[in-house]
mmCIF file of C-alpha atoms in Angstrom:
data_model
loop_
_atom_site.group_PDB
_atom_site.id
_atom_site.type_symbol
_atom_site.label_atom_id
_atom_site.label_comp_id
_atom_site.label_asym_id
_atom_site.label_seq_id
_atom_site.Cartn_x
_atom_site.Cartn_y
_atom_site.Cartn_z
ATOM 1 C CA ASN A 876 17.371 1.397 -11.875
ATOM 2 C CA ALA A 877 13.933 2.370 -13.050
ATOM 3 C CA GLY A 878 11.162 2.174 -10.521
ATOM 4 C CA VAL A 879 7.985 0.147 -10.733
ATOM 5 C CA MET A 880 6.112 1.086 -13.866
ATOM 6 C CA GLN A 881 2.411 0.872 -14.392
ATOM 7 C CA ASN A 882 0.456 1.576 -17.508
ATOM 8 C CA PRO A 883 -1.770 3.028 -18.470
ATOM 9 C CA ARG A 884 -1.887 5.718 -15.798
ATOM 10 C CA HIS A 885 -5.501 6.440 -16.594
ATOM 11 C CA LEU A 886 -7.983 4.062 -18.173
ATOM 12 C CA VAL A 887 -11.597 4.738 -19.063
ATOM 13 C CA ARG A 888 -13.874 1.837 -19.849
ATOM 14 C CA ARG A 889 -17.591 1.530 -20.462
ATOM 15 C CA ARG A 890 -19.586 -0.933 -18.425
ATOM 16 C CA GLY A 891 -19.159 -4.438 -19.801
ATOM 17 C CA GLN A 892 -15.757 -3.847 -21.376
ATOM 18 C CA GLU A 893 -12.493 -5.420 -20.291
ATOM 19 C CA ALA A 894 -9.706 -3.607 -18.478
ATOM 20 C CA ARG A 895 -6.076 -4.697 -18.610
ATOM 21 C CA LEU A 896 -3.644 -3.124 -16.196
ATOM 22 C CA ARG A 897 0.070 -3.710 -16.580
ATOM 23 C CA CYS A 898 2.836 -3.632 -13.995
ATOM 24 C CA SER A 899 6.544 -3.894 -14.723
ATOM 25 C CA PRO A 900 8.421 -4.582 -11.483
ATOM 26 C CA MET A 901 11.793 -3.144 -10.677
ATOM 27 C CA LYS A 902 14.690 -4.935 -12.298
ATOM 28 C CA GLY A 903 15.569 -8.054 -10.364
ATOM 29 C CA HIS A 904 12.266 -8.170 -8.483
ATOM 30 C CA SER A 905 10.328 -11.402 -8.823
ATOM 31 C CA HIS A 906 7.476 -10.682 -6.391
ATOM 32 C CA VAL A 907 4.483 -8.566 -7.307
ATOM 33 C CA TYR A 908 1.543 -7.414 -5.204
ATOM 34 C CA TRP A 909 -1.626 -5.755 -6.472
ATOM 35 C CA TYR A 910 -3.681 -3.421 -4.276
ATOM 36 C CA ARG A 911 -6.898 -1.510 -4.937
ATOM 37 C CA GLN A 912 -7.741 1.881 -3.501
ATOM 38 C CA LEU A 913 -11.382 2.865 -3.552
ATOM 39 C CA PRO A 914 -12.265 6.557 -3.099
ATOM 40 C CA GLU A 915 -11.708 7.758 0.464
ATOM 41 C CA GLU A 916 -10.241 4.386 1.449
ATOM 42 C CA GLY A 917 -6.864 2.865 2.159
ATOM 43 C CA LEU A 918 -5.274 0.343 -0.143
ATOM 44 C CA LYS A 919 -6.626 -3.191 0.011
ATOM 45 C CA PHE A 920 -4.599 -6.240 -0.913
ATOM 46 C CA MET A 921 -5.801 -8.177 -3.922
ATOM 47 C CA VAL A 922 -3.193 -10.697 -5.027
ATOM 48 C CA TYR A 923 0.433 -11.701 -4.547
ATOM 49 C CA LEU A 924 2.340 -13.333 -7.389
ATOM 50 C CA GLN A 925 5.758 -14.691 -8.084
ATOM 51 C CA LYS A 926 6.985 -15.458 -11.581
ATOM 52 C CA GLU A 927 4.441 -17.816 -13.187
ATOM 53 C CA ASN A 928 2.705 -18.466 -9.860
ATOM 54 C CA ILE A 929 -0.192 -16.999 -7.943
ATOM 55 C CA ILE A 930 0.766 -17.329 -4.288
ATOM 56 C CA ASP A 931 -2.109 -15.576 -2.515
ATOM 57 C CA GLU A 932 -5.278 -14.336 -4.185
ATOM 58 C CA SER A 933 -7.338 -14.029 -1.035
ATOM 59 C CA GLY A 934 -8.192 -10.402 -1.778
ATOM 60 C CA MET A 935 -9.364 -10.924 -5.332
ATOM 61 C CA PRO A 936 -13.082 -10.902 -6.122
ATOM 62 C CA LYS A 937 -14.068 -14.411 -7.153
ATOM 63 C CA GLU A 938 -15.524 -13.379 -10.481
ATOM 64 C CA ARG A 939 -14.307 -11.202 -13.349
ATOM 65 C CA PHE A 940 -10.842 -10.555 -11.864
ATOM 66 C CA SER A 941 -7.677 -12.429 -12.760
ATOM 67 C CA ALA A 942 -3.953 -11.812 -12.520
ATOM 68 C CA GLU A 943 -0.839 -13.246 -14.020
ATOM 69 C CA PHE A 944 2.905 -12.720 -13.865
ATOM 70 C CA PRO A 945 4.475 -14.574 -16.773
ATOM 71 C CA LYS A 946 8.068 -15.648 -17.059
ATOM 72 C CA GLU A 947 8.639 -12.831 -19.518
ATOM 73 C CA GLY A 948 6.863 -9.508 -19.532
ATOM 74 C CA PRO A 949 4.830 -7.488 -17.068
ATOM 75 C CA SER A 950 2.284 -8.627 -14.555
ATOM 76 C CA ILE A 951 -1.272 -8.174 -15.793
ATOM 77 C CA LEU A 952 -4.401 -7.509 -13.761
ATOM 78 C CA ARG A 953 -7.423 -8.227 -15.894
ATOM 79 C CA ILE A 954 -10.971 -7.180 -15.114
ATOM 80 C CA GLN A 955 -13.673 -8.575 -17.346
ATOM 81 C CA GLN A 956 -17.095 -6.987 -17.851
ATOM 82 C CA VAL A 957 -16.271 -3.975 -15.713
ATOM 83 C CA VAL A 958 -18.935 -2.352 -13.548
ATOM 84 C CA ARG A 959 -19.053 1.126 -11.990
ATOM 85 C CA GLY A 960 -17.932 -0.296 -8.651
ATOM 86 C CA ASP A 961 -14.600 -1.278 -10.223
ATOM 87 C CA SER A 962 -13.690 2.416 -10.543
ATOM 88 C CA ALA A 963 -10.643 2.822 -8.325
ATOM 89 C CA ALA A 964 -6.895 3.310 -8.309
ATOM 90 C CA TYR A 965 -4.983 0.079 -8.755
ATOM 91 C CA PHE A 966 -1.456 -0.052 -7.411
ATOM 92 C CA CYS A 967 1.169 -2.665 -7.868
ATOM 93 C CA ALA A 968 4.244 -3.102 -5.726
ATOM 94 C CA SER A 969 7.290 -5.236 -6.290
ATOM 95 C CA SER A 970 9.879 -6.680 -3.958
ATOM 96 C CA PRO A 971 13.138 -8.556 -4.496
ATOM 97 C CA TRP A 972 12.388 -11.510 -2.240
ATOM 98 C CA THR A 973 10.704 -10.447 0.958
ATOM 99 C CA GLY A 974 7.719 -8.171 1.046
ATOM 100 C CA LEU A 975 9.318 -6.092 3.760
ATOM 101 C CA GLU A 976 10.486 -3.760 1.043
ATOM 102 C CA GLN A 977 7.636 -3.141 -1.323
ATOM 103 C CA TYR A 978 8.208 -0.506 -3.951
ATOM 104 C CA PHE A 979 5.011 0.948 -5.298
ATOM 105 C CA GLY A 980 4.206 2.043 -8.797
ATOM 106 C CA PRO A 981 2.317 5.269 -9.524
ATOM 107 C CA GLY A 982 -0.990 3.441 -9.899
ATOM 108 C CA THR A 983 -3.580 3.118 -12.644
ATOM 109 C CA ARG A 984 -6.787 5.061 -12.180
ATOM 110 C CA LEU A 985 -9.651 3.120 -13.701
ATOM 111 C CA THR A 986 -12.883 4.941 -14.442
ATOM 112 C CA VAL A 987 -15.924 2.977 -15.549
ATOM 113 C CA THR A 988 -18.602 5.027 -17.272
ATOM 114 C CA ALA B 358 -7.841 -11.254 10.351
ATOM 115 C CA GLN B 359 -5.562 -8.340 10.963
ATOM 116 C CA THR B 360 -7.099 -4.884 11.125
ATOM 117 C CA VAL B 361 -5.599 -1.411 11.164
ATOM 118 C CA THR B 362 -7.482 1.590 12.519
ATOM 119 C CA GLN B 363 -6.658 5.245 12.057
ATOM 120 C CA SER B 364 -9.096 7.231 14.154
ATOM 121 C CA GLN B 365 -8.173 10.676 12.835
ATOM 122 C CA PRO B 366 -9.539 11.270 9.326
ATOM 123 C CA GLU B 367 -7.919 14.723 9.228
ATOM 124 C CA MET B 368 -5.238 16.587 11.129
ATOM 125 C CA SER B 369 -3.645 19.973 10.713
ATOM 126 C CA VAL B 370 -0.393 21.459 11.978
ATOM 127 C CA GLN B 371 1.396 24.759 11.744
ATOM 128 C CA GLU B 372 4.617 24.816 9.814
ATOM 129 C CA ALA B 373 7.622 24.050 12.072
ATOM 130 C CA GLU B 374 5.378 22.517 14.742
ATOM 131 C CA THR B 375 5.058 18.866 15.758
ATOM 132 C CA VAL B 376 2.121 16.601 15.005
ATOM 133 C CA THR B 377 1.298 13.023 15.991
ATOM 134 C CA LEU B 378 -0.828 10.682 13.913
ATOM 135 C CA SER B 379 -2.465 7.735 15.654
ATOM 136 C CA CYS B 380 -2.779 4.121 14.580
ATOM 137 C CA THR B 381 -3.950 0.983 16.335
ATOM 138 C CA TYR B 382 -3.958 -2.544 15.003
ATOM 139 C CA ASP B 383 -5.166 -5.971 15.900
ATOM 140 C CA THR B 384 -3.291 -9.210 15.346
ATOM 141 C CA SER B 385 -2.684 -12.565 16.974
ATOM 142 C CA GLU B 386 0.761 -12.848 15.425
ATOM 143 C CA SER B 387 3.924 -12.214 17.406
ATOM 144 C CA ASP B 388 6.216 -11.523 14.468
ATOM 145 C CA TYR B 389 5.113 -8.655 12.259
ATOM 146 C CA TYR B 390 6.061 -5.291 10.869
ATOM 147 C CA LEU B 391 4.379 -1.918 10.900
ATOM 148 C CA PHE B 392 4.740 0.841 8.343
ATOM 149 C CA TRP B 393 3.762 4.426 7.703
ATOM 150 C CA TYR B 394 3.244 5.401 4.077
ATOM 151 C CA LYS B 395 2.754 8.878 2.689
ATOM 152 C CA GLN B 396 0.541 9.555 -0.314
ATOM 153 C CA PRO B 397 0.879 13.102 -1.659
ATOM 154 C CA PRO B 398 -1.512 14.517 -4.271
ATOM 155 C CA SER B 399 0.509 12.717 -6.963
ATOM 156 C CA ARG B 400 -0.909 9.506 -5.372
ATOM 157 C CA GLN B 401 2.511 7.855 -5.325
ATOM 158 C CA MET B 402 2.899 5.677 -2.233
ATOM 159 C CA ILE B 403 6.091 6.539 -0.368
ATOM 160 C CA LEU B 404 7.439 4.554 2.564
ATOM 161 C CA VAL B 405 8.115 6.882 5.488
ATOM 162 C CA ILE B 406 9.196 4.527 8.242
ATOM 163 C CA ARG B 407 9.167 0.863 9.237
ATOM 164 C CA GLN B 408 9.088 -0.804 12.665
ATOM 165 C CA GLU B 409 9.891 -4.409 13.465
ATOM 166 C CA ALA B 410 7.669 -5.812 16.223
ATOM 167 C CA TYR B 411 10.554 -7.660 17.863
ATOM 168 C CA LYS B 412 12.485 -4.437 18.363
ATOM 169 C CA GLN B 413 11.789 -2.453 21.497
ATOM 170 C CA GLN B 414 13.536 0.625 20.188
ATOM 171 C CA ASN B 415 11.304 3.018 18.296
ATOM 172 C CA ALA B 416 12.274 3.649 14.676
ATOM 173 C CA THR B 417 13.338 7.115 13.568
ATOM 174 C CA GLU B 418 13.997 8.626 10.155
ATOM 175 C CA ASN B 419 15.148 12.223 10.340
ATOM 176 C CA ARG B 420 12.083 14.279 11.381
ATOM 177 C CA PHE B 421 9.856 11.202 11.529
ATOM 178 C CA SER B 422 9.667 8.922 14.538
ATOM 179 C CA VAL B 423 7.237 6.377 15.897
ATOM 180 C CA ASN B 424 5.899 5.485 19.306
ATOM 181 C CA PHE B 425 5.432 1.723 19.210
ATOM 182 C CA GLN B 426 3.475 0.267 22.127
ATOM 183 C CA LYS B 427 3.292 -3.463 21.443
ATOM 184 C CA ALA B 428 1.105 -4.432 24.391
ATOM 185 C CA ALA B 429 -1.392 -1.719 23.541
ATOM 186 C CA LYS B 430 -1.087 -2.471 19.796
ATOM 187 C CA SER B 431 -0.494 1.174 19.101
ATOM 188 C CA PHE B 432 1.810 2.682 16.488
ATOM 189 C CA SER B 433 1.776 6.469 16.243
ATOM 190 C CA LEU B 434 3.821 8.648 13.904
ATOM 191 C CA LYS B 435 5.395 11.884 15.095
ATOM 192 C CA ILE B 436 6.442 14.497 12.579
ATOM 193 C CA SER B 437 8.735 17.165 13.996
ATOM 194 C CA ASP B 438 9.442 20.552 12.449
ATOM 195 C CA SER B 439 6.582 20.079 9.991
ATOM 196 C CA GLN B 440 7.178 21.324 6.472
ATOM 197 C CA LEU B 441 4.745 22.255 3.718
ATOM 198 C CA GLY B 442 5.936 19.233 1.769
ATOM 199 C CA ASP B 443 4.690 16.959 4.534
ATOM 200 C CA ALA B 444 1.108 17.683 3.544
ATOM 201 C CA ALA B 445 -0.317 14.389 2.327
ATOM 202 C CA MET B 446 -2.492 11.426 3.207
ATOM 203 C CA TYR B 447 -0.715 9.178 5.683
ATOM 204 C CA PHE B 448 -1.478 5.476 5.879
ATOM 205 C CA CYS B 449 -0.562 3.102 8.654
ATOM 206 C CA ALA B 450 0.037 -0.460 7.440
ATOM 207 C CA TYR B 451 0.646 -3.889 8.932
ATOM 208 C CA GLY B 452 2.404 -6.912 7.437
ATOM 209 C CA ASP B 453 3.329 -10.418 8.561
ATOM 210 C CA ASN B 454 4.388 -13.646 6.926
ATOM 211 C CA SER B 455 1.589 -15.838 8.218
ATOM 212 C CA GLY B 456 0.529 -18.472 5.735
ATOM 213 C CA GLY B 457 3.408 -17.553 3.467
ATOM 214 C CA SER B 458 1.767 -14.278 2.557
ATOM 215 C CA ASN B 459 5.172 -12.623 2.351
ATOM 216 C CA TYR B 460 4.090 -9.508 4.189
ATOM 217 C CA LYS B 461 1.121 -8.495 2.105
ATOM 218 C CA LEU B 462 0.047 -5.212 3.646
ATOM 219 C CA THR B 463 -3.129 -4.296 5.487
ATOM 220 C CA PHE B 464 -3.752 -0.546 5.434
ATOM 221 C CA GLY B 465 -5.758 1.819 7.595
ATOM 222 C CA LYS B 466 -8.115 4.323 5.987
ATOM 223 C CA GLY B 467 -5.634 7.142 6.258
ATOM 224 C CA THR B 468 -5.202 10.525 7.911
ATOM 225 C CA LEU B 469 -5.157 13.630 5.752
ATOM 226 C CA LEU B 470 -2.487 15.984 7.086
ATOM 227 C CA THR B 471 -2.661 19.693 6.269
ATOM 228 C CA VAL B 472 0.315 21.909 6.998
ATOM 229 C CA ASN B 473 -0.511 25.580 7.497
ATOM 230 C CA PRO B 474 2.105 28.215 6.679
#
């Protein structure tokens, strides 16, 4: 059973461009969490999704950020018009039904130049 | 809101010795879980140990054990017989199911552990 997959592992964007981060949960997992890790910080919760539903987006910035988890395909975290402050590592985690067992992907390191 | 505090930004230990990493948290919930995650230089997040708040017995996983003091809201991690491979950033994390959040995690800022040969 493959683990949680994230791609790309590294992403470089210029200010004002769009960033799309993809997360493929473990097989059979229908719950996805996105976390952001700023330099020298712990991970901070952004959004929790189930298939086709956003359950909790209390950690998402109100503007420029959006997330989806379609019926088919990976979960996508989309950042529009990126700014330097968006530079961070973005991790997704998946769980089968309860978040007590969250399996993390390797993260995507976003660099905004 | 729940908060997690790790007061030791860095710690070091000699190989084969024992080290304890500290963590305190704040919550008004009675049902919750606490976790220690390890993040080596590869940046992969690895679950080390989990503690259920309703359990009085401290969790153990091989060389890793916790000291869970619910009244004091303290959750420390003890690593025995430290090995070079234990060198990593360690994060304490909290999760509950309040508001249907399904245990989204709140992390501390981490403790960087160095293991000296």
